């Protein structure tokens, strides 16, 4: 399994460094915060795409250049 150019050993090394820096007790909070951040980012992108699609399909919403 590879993420871009990172192999399993590189990912494991990164995880161990993060675990060492933040400690075992803070890792769940760190993961939860990261997950919420990614979720909010996806919602914002989806909302932006919906707004853009609605503005293109709405004939009353004409922009003047």
GROMACS .gro file of N, CA and C in nm:
model
  195
    1UNK      N    1   0.085  -0.117   0.000
    1UNK     CA    2   0.000   0.000   0.000
    1UNK      C    3   0.089   0.123   0.000
    2UNK      N    4   0.061   0.215  -0.092
    2UNK     CA    5   0.145   0.335  -0.102
    2UNK      C    6   0.059   0.459  -0.115
    3UNK      N    7   0.100   0.565  -0.049
    3UNK     CA    8   0.036   0.695  -0.059
    3UNK      C    9   0.131   0.788  -0.133
    4UNK      N   10   0.107   0.807  -0.261
    4UNK     CA   11   0.199   0.887  -0.341
    4UNK      C   12   0.330   0.813  -0.354
    5UNK      N   13   0.437   0.875  -0.310
    5UNK     CA   14   0.567   0.810  -0.317
    5UNK      C   15   0.611   0.755  -0.181
    6UNK      N   16   0.522   0.758  -0.081
    6UNK     CA   17   0.555   0.705   0.050
    6UNK      C   18   0.519   0.558   0.059
    7UNK      N   19   0.614   0.481   0.106
    7UNK     CA   20   0.589   0.339   0.127
    7UNK      C   21   0.543   0.315   0.270
    8UNK      N   22   0.519   0.190   0.303
    8UNK     CA   23   0.469   0.155   0.436
    8UNK      C   24   0.571   0.188   0.544
    9UNK      N   25   0.700   0.172   0.517
    9UNK     CA   26   0.803   0.200   0.617
    9UNK      C   27   0.815   0.349   0.646
   10UNK      N   28   0.800   0.431   0.543
   10UNK     CA   29   0.805   0.575   0.565
   10UNK      C   30   0.686   0.622   0.647
   11UNK      N   31   0.569   0.568   0.616
   11UNK     CA   32   0.448   0.604   0.692
   11UNK      C   33   0.461   0.559   0.837
   12UNK      N   34   0.512   0.440   0.858
   12UNK     CA   35   0.532   0.389   0.994
   12UNK      C   36   0.631   0.476   1.070
   13UNK      N   37   0.739   0.518   1.006
   13UNK     CA   38   0.838   0.605   1.070
   13UNK      C   39   0.776   0.740   1.107
   14UNK      N   40   0.697   0.796   1.017
   14UNK     CA   41   0.629   0.923   1.046
   14UNK      C   42   0.535   0.907   1.164
   15UNK      N   43   0.460   0.797   1.167
   15UNK     CA   44   0.367   0.773   1.278
   15UNK      C   45   0.443   0.759   1.410
   16UNK      N   46   0.555   0.690   1.409
   16UNK     CA   47   0.632   0.674   1.532
   16UNK      C   48   0.690   0.807   1.580
   17UNK      N   49   0.734   0.891   1.489
   17UNK     CA   50   0.785   1.023   1.527
   17UNK      C   51   0.674   1.108   1.587
   18UNK      N   52   0.556   1.107   1.525
   18UNK     CA   53   0.442   1.182   1.577
   18UNK      C   54   0.402   1.129   1.715
   19UNK      N   55   0.402   0.996   1.731
   19UNK     CA   56   0.367   0.937   1.860
   19UNK      C   57   0.468   0.978   1.967
   20UNK      N   58   0.593   0.984   1.929
   20UNK     CA   59   0.697   1.024   2.024
   20UNK      C   60   0.683   1.171   2.063
   21UNK      N   61   0.654   1.256   1.965
   21UNK     CA   62   0.644   1.400   1.991
   21UNK      C   63   0.522   1.436   2.073
   22UNK      N   64   0.407   1.377   2.042
   22UNK     CA   65   0.282   1.416   2.107
   22UNK      C   66   0.244   1.326   2.224
   23UNK      N   67   0.299   1.210   2.231
   23UNK     CA   68   0.265   1.119   2.339
   23UNK      C   69   0.139   1.040   2.308
   24UNK      N   70   0.121   0.929   2.374
   24UNK     CA   71   0.009   0.839   2.349
   24UNK      C   72  -0.126   0.895   2.387
   25UNK      N   73  -0.129   0.980   2.489
   25UNK     CA   74  -0.258   1.032   2.536
   25UNK      C   75  -0.315   1.137   2.443
   26UNK      N   76  -0.231   1.210   2.370
   26UNK     CA   77  -0.280   1.318   2.285
   26UNK      C   78  -0.308   1.272   2.142
   27UNK      N   79  -0.266   1.151   2.105
   27UNK     CA   80  -0.287   1.104   1.969
   27UNK      C   81  -0.434   1.093   1.930
   28UNK      N   82  -0.524   1.042   2.015
   28UNK     CA   83  -0.666   1.039   1.975
   28UNK      C   84  -0.722   1.178   1.950
   29UNK      N   85  -0.685   1.276   2.032
   29UNK     CA   86  -0.732   1.413   2.011
   29UNK      C   87  -0.675   1.470   1.882
   30UNK      N   88  -0.549   1.440   1.855
   30UNK     CA   89  -0.486   1.487   1.732
   30UNK      C   90  -0.554   1.426   1.610
   31UNK      N   91  -0.583   1.297   1.615
   31UNK     CA   92  -0.653   1.230   1.505
   31UNK      C   93  -0.794   1.282   1.485
   32UNK      N   94  -0.863   1.306   1.596
   32UNK     CA   95  -0.999   1.359   1.589
   32UNK      C   96  -0.999   1.498   1.527
   33UNK      N   97  -0.906   1.581   1.568
   33UNK     CA   98  -0.896   1.716   1.513
   33UNK      C   99  -0.861   1.714   1.365
   34UNK      N  100  -0.772   1.624   1.326
   34UNK     CA  101  -0.736   1.612   1.185
   34UNK      C  102  -0.856   1.564   1.103
   35UNK      N  103  -0.929   1.468   1.155
   35UNK     CA  104  -1.049   1.419   1.086
   35UNK      C  105  -1.155   1.526   1.069
   36UNK      N  106  -1.177   1.605   1.174
   36UNK     CA  107  -1.275   1.714   1.165
   36UNK      C  108  -1.231   1.820   1.065
   37UNK      N  109  -1.103   1.847   1.062
   37UNK     CA  110  -1.051   1.944   0.966
   37UNK      C  111  -1.070   1.899   0.822
   38UNK      N  112  -1.042   1.772   0.796
   38UNK     CA  113  -1.061   1.718   0.662
   38UNK      C  114  -1.209   1.717   0.625
   39UNK      N  115  -1.294   1.680   0.719
   39UNK     CA  116  -1.438   1.679   0.696
   39UNK      C  117  -1.490   1.818   0.663
   40UNK      N  118  -1.447   1.918   0.739
   40UNK     CA  119  -1.489   2.056   0.713
   40UNK      C  120  -1.439   2.106   0.579
   41UNK      N  121  -1.317   2.068   0.542
   41UNK     CA  122  -1.261   2.107   0.414
   41UNK      C  123  -1.342   2.047   0.299
   42UNK      N  124  -1.380   1.920   0.311
   42UNK     CA  125  -1.462   1.856   0.208
   42UNK      C  126  -1.599   1.921   0.196
   43UNK      N  127  -1.659   1.956   0.310
   43UNK     CA  128  -1.789   2.024   0.308
   43UNK      C  129  -1.779   2.159   0.238
   44UNK      N  130  -1.672   2.233   0.267
   44UNK     CA  131  -1.655   2.365   0.207
   44UNK      C  132  -1.637   2.354   0.056
   45UNK      N  133  -1.560   2.256   0.011
   45UNK     CA  134  -1.540   2.237  -0.133
   45UNK      C  135  -1.670   2.196  -0.199
   46UNK      N  136  -1.745   2.106  -0.136
   46UNK     CA  137  -1.872   2.061  -0.191
   46UNK      C  138  -1.971   2.177  -0.199
   47UNK      N  139  -1.975   2.258  -0.094
   47UNK     CA  140  -2.066   2.373  -0.090
   47UNK      C  141  -2.027   2.474  -0.199
   48UNK      N  142  -1.896   2.493  -0.220
   48UNK     CA  143  -1.850   2.586  -0.323
   48UNK      C  144  -1.886   2.535  -0.462
   49UNK      N  145  -1.873   2.405  -0.485
   49UNK     CA  146  -1.910   2.348  -0.615
   49UNK      C  147  -2.059   2.360  -0.640
   50UNK      N  148  -2.140   2.337  -0.535
   50UNK     CA  149  -2.285   2.350  -0.549
   50UNK      C  150  -2.323   2.494  -0.581
   51UNK      N  151  -2.261   2.590  -0.514
   51UNK     CA  152  -2.289   2.731  -0.539
   51UNK      C  153  -2.251   2.770  -0.681
   52UNK      N  154  -2.136   2.722  -0.726
   52UNK     CA  155  -2.091   2.752  -0.862
   52UNK      C  156  -2.185   2.691  -0.965
   53UNK      N  157  -2.228   2.568  -0.942
   53UNK     CA  158  -2.318   2.500  -1.034
   53UNK      C  159  -2.453   2.571  -1.038
   54UNK      N  160  -2.503   2.615  -0.922
   54UNK     CA  161  -2.631   2.685  -0.916
   54UNK      C  162  -2.623   2.820  -0.988
   55UNK      N  163  -2.513   2.889  -0.973
   55UNK     CA  164  -2.501   3.020  -1.037
   55UNK      C  165  -2.490   3.006  -1.189
   56UNK      N  166  -2.434   2.897  -1.237
   56UNK     CA  167  -2.424   2.876  -1.382
   56UNK      C  168  -2.558   2.835  -1.441
   57UNK      N  169  -2.639   2.762  -1.365
   57UNK     CA  170  -2.766   2.713  -1.418
   57UNK      C  171  -2.880   2.811  -1.400
   58UNK      N  172  -2.862   2.915  -1.321
   58UNK     CA  173  -2.967   3.013  -1.294
   58UNK      C  174  -2.962   3.124  -1.401
   59UNK      N  175  -3.061   3.130  -1.491
   59UNK     CA  176  -3.058   3.229  -1.598
   59UNK      C  177  -3.078   3.372  -1.550
   60UNK      N  178  -3.140   3.388  -1.431
   60UNK     CA  179  -3.163   3.523  -1.378
   60UNK      C  180  -3.036   3.581  -1.317
   61UNK      N  181  -2.939   3.495  -1.289
   61UNK     CA  182  -2.815   3.540  -1.225
   61UNK      C  183  -2.709   3.560  -1.333
   62UNK      N  184  -2.714   3.672  -1.401
   62UNK     CA  185  -2.618   3.702  -1.505
   62UNK      C  186  -2.512   3.796  -1.452
   63UNK      N  187  -2.388   3.768  -1.486
   63UNK     CA  188  -2.281   3.855  -1.445
   63UNK      C  189  -2.244   3.946  -1.560
   64UNK      N  190  -2.212   4.070  -1.531
   64UNK     CA  191  -2.177   4.168  -1.632
   64UNK      C  192  -2.026   4.187  -1.630
   65UNK      N  193  -1.963   4.171  -1.745
   65UNK     CA  194  -1.818   4.188  -1.751
   65UNK      C  195  -1.783   4.320  -1.812
   0.00000   0.00000   0.00000
